XYZ file of C-alpha atoms in Angstrom:
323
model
C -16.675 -0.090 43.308
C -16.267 -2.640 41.103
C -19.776 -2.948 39.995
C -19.735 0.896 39.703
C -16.759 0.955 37.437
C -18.142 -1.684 35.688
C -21.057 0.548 35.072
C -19.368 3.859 34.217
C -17.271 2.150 31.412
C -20.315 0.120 29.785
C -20.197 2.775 26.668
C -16.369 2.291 25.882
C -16.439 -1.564 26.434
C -19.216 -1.995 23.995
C -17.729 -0.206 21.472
C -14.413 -1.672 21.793
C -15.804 -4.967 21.802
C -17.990 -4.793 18.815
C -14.693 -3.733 17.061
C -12.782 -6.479 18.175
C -15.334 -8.748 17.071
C -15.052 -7.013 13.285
C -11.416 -7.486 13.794
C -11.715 -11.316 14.887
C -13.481 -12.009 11.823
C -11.403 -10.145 9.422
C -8.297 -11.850 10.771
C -9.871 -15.617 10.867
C -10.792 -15.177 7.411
C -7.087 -13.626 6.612
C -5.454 -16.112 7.986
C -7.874 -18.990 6.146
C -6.903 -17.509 3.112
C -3.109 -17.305 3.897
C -2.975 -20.905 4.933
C -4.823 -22.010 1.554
C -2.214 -20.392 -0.524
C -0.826 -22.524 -2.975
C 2.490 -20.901 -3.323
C 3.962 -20.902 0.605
C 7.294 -18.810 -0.754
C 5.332 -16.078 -2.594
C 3.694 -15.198 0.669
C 5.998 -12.139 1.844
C 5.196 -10.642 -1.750
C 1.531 -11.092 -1.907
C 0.813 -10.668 1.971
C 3.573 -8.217 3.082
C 2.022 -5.038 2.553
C -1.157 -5.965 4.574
C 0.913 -7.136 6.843
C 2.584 -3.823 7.351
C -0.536 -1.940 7.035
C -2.147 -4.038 9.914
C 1.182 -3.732 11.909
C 1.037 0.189 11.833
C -2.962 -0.094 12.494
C -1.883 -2.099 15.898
C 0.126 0.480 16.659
C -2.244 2.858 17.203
C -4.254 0.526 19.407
C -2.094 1.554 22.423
C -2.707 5.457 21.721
C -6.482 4.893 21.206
C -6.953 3.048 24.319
C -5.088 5.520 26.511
C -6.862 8.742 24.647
C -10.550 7.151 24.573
C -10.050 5.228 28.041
C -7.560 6.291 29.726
C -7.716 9.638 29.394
C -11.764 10.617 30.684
C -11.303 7.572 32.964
C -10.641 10.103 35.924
C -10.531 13.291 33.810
C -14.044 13.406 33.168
C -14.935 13.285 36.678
C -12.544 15.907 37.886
C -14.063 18.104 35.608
C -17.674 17.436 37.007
C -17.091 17.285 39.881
C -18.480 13.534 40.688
C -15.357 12.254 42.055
C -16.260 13.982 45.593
C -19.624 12.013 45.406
C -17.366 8.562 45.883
C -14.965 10.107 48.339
C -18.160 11.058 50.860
C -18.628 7.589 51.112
C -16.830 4.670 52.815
C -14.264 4.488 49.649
C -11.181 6.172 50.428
C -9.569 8.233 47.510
C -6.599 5.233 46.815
C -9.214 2.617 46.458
C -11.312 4.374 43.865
C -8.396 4.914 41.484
C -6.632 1.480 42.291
C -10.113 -0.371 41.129
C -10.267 1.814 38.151
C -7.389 1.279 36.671
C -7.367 -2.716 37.635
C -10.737 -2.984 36.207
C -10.095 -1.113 32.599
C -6.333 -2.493 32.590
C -7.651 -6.095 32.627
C -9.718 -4.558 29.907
C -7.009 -3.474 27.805
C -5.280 -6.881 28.727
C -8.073 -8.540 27.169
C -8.626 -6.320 24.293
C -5.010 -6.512 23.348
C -3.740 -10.228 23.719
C -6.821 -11.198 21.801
C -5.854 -9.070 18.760
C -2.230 -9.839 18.915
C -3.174 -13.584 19.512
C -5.488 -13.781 16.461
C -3.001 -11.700 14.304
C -0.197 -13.890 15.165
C -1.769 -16.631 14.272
C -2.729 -15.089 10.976
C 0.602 -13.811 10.020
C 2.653 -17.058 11.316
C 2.956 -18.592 7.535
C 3.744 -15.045 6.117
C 6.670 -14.538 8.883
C 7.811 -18.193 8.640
C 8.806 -17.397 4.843
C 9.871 -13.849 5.792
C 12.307 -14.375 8.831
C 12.057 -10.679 9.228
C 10.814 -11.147 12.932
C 12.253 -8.128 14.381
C 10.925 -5.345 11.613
C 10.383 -2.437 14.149
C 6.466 -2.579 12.962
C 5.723 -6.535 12.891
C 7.411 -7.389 16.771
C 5.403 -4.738 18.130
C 2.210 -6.526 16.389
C 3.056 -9.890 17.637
C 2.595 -12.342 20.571
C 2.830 -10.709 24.225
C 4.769 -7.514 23.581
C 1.380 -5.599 22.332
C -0.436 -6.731 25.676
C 2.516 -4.245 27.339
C 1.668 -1.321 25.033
C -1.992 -1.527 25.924
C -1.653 -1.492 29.508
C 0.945 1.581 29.601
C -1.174 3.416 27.027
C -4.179 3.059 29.415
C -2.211 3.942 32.570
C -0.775 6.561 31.147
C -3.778 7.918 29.705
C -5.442 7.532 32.991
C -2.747 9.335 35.165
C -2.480 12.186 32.525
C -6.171 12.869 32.864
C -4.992 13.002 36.575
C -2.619 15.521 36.430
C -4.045 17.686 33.730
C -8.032 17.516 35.265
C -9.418 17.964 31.718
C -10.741 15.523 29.375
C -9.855 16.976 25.974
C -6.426 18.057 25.997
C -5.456 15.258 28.195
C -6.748 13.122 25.578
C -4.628 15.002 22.945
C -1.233 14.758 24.508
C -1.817 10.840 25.392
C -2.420 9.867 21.713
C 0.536 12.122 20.481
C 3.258 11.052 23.852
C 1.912 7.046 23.443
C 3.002 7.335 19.438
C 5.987 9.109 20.305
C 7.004 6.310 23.120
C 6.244 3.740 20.725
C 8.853 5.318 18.192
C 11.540 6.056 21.103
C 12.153 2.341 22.461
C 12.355 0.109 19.293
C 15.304 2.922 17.991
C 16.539 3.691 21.436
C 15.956 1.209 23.886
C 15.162 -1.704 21.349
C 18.499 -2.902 20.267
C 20.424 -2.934 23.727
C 18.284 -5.334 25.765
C 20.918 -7.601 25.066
C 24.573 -7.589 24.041
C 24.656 -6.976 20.351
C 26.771 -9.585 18.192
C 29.177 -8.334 15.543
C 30.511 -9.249 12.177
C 32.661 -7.678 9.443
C 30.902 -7.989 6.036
C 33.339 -7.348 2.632
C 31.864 -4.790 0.407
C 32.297 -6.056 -3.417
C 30.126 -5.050 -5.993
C 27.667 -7.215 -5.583
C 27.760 -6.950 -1.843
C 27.059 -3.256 -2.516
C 24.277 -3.567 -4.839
C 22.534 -5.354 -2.190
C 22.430 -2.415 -0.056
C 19.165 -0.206 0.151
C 21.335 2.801 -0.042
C 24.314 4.851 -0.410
C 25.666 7.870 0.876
C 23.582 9.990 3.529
C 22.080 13.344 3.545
C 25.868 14.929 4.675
C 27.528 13.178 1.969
C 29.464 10.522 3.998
C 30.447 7.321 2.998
C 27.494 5.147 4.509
C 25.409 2.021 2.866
C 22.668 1.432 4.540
C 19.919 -1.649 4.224
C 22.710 -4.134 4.798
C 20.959 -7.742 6.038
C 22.303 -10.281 7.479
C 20.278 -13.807 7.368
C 17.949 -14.778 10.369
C 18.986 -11.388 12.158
C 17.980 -7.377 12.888
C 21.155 -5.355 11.682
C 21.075 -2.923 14.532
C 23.969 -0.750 13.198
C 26.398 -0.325 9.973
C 29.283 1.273 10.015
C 30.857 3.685 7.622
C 32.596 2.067 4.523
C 36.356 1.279 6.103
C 39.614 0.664 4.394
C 41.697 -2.391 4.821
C 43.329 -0.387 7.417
C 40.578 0.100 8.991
C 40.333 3.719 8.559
C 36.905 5.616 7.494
C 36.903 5.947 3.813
C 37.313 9.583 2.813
C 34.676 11.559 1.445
C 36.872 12.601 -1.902
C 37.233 8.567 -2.476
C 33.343 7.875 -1.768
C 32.210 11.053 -3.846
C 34.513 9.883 -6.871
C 33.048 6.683 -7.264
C 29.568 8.404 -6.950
C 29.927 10.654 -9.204
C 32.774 10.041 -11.500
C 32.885 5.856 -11.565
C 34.506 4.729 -14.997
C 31.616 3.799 -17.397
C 31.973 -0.431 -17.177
C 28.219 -1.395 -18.219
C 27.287 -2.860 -15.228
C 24.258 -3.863 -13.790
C 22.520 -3.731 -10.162
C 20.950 -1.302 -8.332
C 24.263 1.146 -8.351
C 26.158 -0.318 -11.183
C 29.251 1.380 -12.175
C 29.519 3.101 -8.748
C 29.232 -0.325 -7.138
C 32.233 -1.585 -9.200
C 34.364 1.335 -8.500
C 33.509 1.126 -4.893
C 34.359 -2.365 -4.808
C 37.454 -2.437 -6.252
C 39.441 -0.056 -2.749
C 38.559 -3.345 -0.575
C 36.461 -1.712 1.673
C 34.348 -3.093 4.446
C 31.892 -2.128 6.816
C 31.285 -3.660 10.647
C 28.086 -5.143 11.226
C 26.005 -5.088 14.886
C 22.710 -7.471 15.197
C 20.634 -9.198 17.061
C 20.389 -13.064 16.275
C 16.450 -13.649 15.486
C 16.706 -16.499 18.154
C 16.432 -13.748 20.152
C 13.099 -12.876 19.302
C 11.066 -13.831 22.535
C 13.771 -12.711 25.467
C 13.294 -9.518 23.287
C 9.174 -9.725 23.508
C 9.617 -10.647 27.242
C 11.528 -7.642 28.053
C 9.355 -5.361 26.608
C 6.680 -6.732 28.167
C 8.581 -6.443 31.280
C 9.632 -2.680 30.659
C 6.022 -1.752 29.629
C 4.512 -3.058 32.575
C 6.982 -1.474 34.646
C 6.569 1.882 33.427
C 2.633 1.359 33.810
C 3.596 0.245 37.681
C 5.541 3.346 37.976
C 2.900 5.814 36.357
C 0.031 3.796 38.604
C 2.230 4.762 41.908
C 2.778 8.055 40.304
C -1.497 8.193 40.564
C -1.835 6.878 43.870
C 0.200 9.279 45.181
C -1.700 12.176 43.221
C -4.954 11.231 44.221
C -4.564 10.709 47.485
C -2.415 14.157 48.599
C -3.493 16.727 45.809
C -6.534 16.051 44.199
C -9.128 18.120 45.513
C-alpha cells in the first residue's frame, strides 16, 4: 500500500519538489543578502514588503496542497472507479485511506517545515529589527505553525474529495474553505489562546497622531492602529472620557470637522489637538510578544487536531458509505 501510494502520487511529489527546490534557492540567496546588509535598522524598510509578499504567498501553500493533493487524493478514484480494485484485495477499506493520508501528510510535513524553516531563517534579521512578530501574515509564515496549516489543508482536501466523490469541485471549495479558515482563526480564535493583558493609554495629540486612523465607517469615535512596544494590540476601545464614559459622537464629529485652525502638524493635526485637549483615553488589550511560541504551539496543536478530527471524520466515511 505504501509502495502503491508512493506510486500514485509520483506526479504531484515531483512537481512540488522541484518547486521547493526554486524556493530553497531563492530564500538562501535572500537571506545572504539580508545578513550582508550594511544598515541592520533600515531592514524593516527595505525588506518589509517582500516580506509581506512572501508571507501572503505562504499562505496559499496550505490551500494549494489541499486543492492539488488533497483533493484527487481519493476523489479521483471515486470517480473512476479504481478504488474497488484495492478493496477486492486483502486491504480493507480503513487501511487504504489511513496509508494515504499518512503517506501524503508526511509529505506536506516535509514540504512545509522546510519552507517555513528556510524562510525563518531568512527573515530572522528583518523581524529582530521589526518586533512585529505577531502581524496576522508573518506568524502564520514562521517556525512550526505553517507545518499545522499544511497538514489540515491536505486532510481536509482529502476528506472533501471524500464526501463530494468529484475531483473538480472538490478541489474548488478546498482552496476557497482553507483561505477562508486561515482568515477565521488569527481574527477569531487568534487572540484568546491566552488571557489578554490590558492597559489604559492617554490620548494627547501626539498620542493621536500616532494612530493609523480615526473614526469608522458609522461615524463613532474609534482610533485605530494604536501599538504598544514588543506586543499585538488585540483590541482598542472607543475614545473614553475621564469618567469613563464613551465619548459622544457630537464631541468626536466637532473636532473632525470643525477643530479650531492651530497650525499643527501630524498626521491629523488640528483635529488631533482638539481631540486632545477633552482628556480622553482609550483601553488597550494585547498579547505580550513573549508570547510568541505558546501562541505557535497552540496553533500547531489546534491544526493538527482539526486534521485528527477530519481524518476520523474519513475513516468513518470510507468504511460505512463509500460504495
Amino acid at each position: 500500500m505504501i509502495r502503491m501510494s508512493l506510486r500514485q502520487f509520483r506526479i504531484q511529489a515531483l512537481a512540488g519538489a522541484i518547486l521547493l527546490v526554486l524556493a530553497a534557492i531563492y530564500l538562501l540567496k535572500l537571506g545572504a543578502d539580508i545578513r550582508a546588509a550594511r544598515e541592520p535598522s533600515q531592514l524593516p524598510s527595505q525588506y518589509g514588503q517582500t516580506m509581506l509578499f512572501l508571507a501572503a504567498g505562504f499562505g496559499l501553500i496550505p490551500a494549494l496542497i489541499g486543492a492539488f493533493w488533497g483533493a484527487p487524493l481519493i476523489a479521483r478514484e471515486l470517480e473512476t472507479g479504481t478504488h474497488r480494485l484495492v478493496w477486492n484485495q486483502s486491504v480493507s477499506r480503513r487501511r487504504w485511506l489511513a496509508v494515504k493520508l499518512a503517506v501524503l501528510a508526511l509529505a506536506s510535513i516535509a514540504g512545509s517545515g522546510t519552507l517555513s524553516a528556510l524562510l525563518t531563517w531568512a527573515a530572522a534579521p528583518v523581524d529582530q529589527v521589526a518586533g512585529d512578530r505577531f502581524n496576522a501574515l508573518l506568524f502564520g509564515a514562521r517556525v512550526v505553525a505553517p507545518i499545522g496549516y499544511a497538514v489540515f489543508g491536505f486532510t481536509f482536501g482529502a476528506v472533501t474529495g471524500l464526501l463530494v466523490r468529484r475531483t473538480l469541485p472538490a478541489m474548488a471549495m478546498v482552496f476557497l474553505a482553507v483561505i477562508a479558515v486561515q482568515f477565521v482563526v488569527p481574527n477569531l480564535l487568534r487572540p484568546h489562546y491566552m488571557p489578554a493583558e490590558r492597559t489604559t493609554v492617554s490620548m494627547s495629540a501626539d498620542a493621536i497622531n500616532q494612530a493609523r486612523s480615526l473614526g469608522s465607517i458609522t461615524g463613532g469615535p474609534v482610533v485605530g492602529g494604536l501599538q504598544i512596544p514588543d506586543a499585538w494590540v488585540t483590541d482598542t476601545s472607543a475614545l473614553l472620557t475621564p469618567e469613563g464614559r464613551q465619548l459622544s459622537d457630537a464631541a468626536f464629529d466637532e473636532c473632525l470637522d470643525n477643530a479650531p485652525k492651530t497650525g499643527a502638524s501630524g498626521r491629523f493635526g488640528d483635529t488631533a489637538v482638539c481631540l486632545g485637549k477633552l482628556n480622553l483615553h482609550v483601553e488597550l488589550t494585547y498579547q505580550p510578544n513573549r508570547r510568541f511560541w505558546p501562541f505557535q504551539w497552540i496553533e500547531l496543536a489546534l491544526y493538527l487536531g482539526f486534521s485528527s478530527l477530519l481524518a476520523v471524520v474519513g475513516l468513518w466515511r470510507v468504511q460505512r458509505r463509500v460504495s
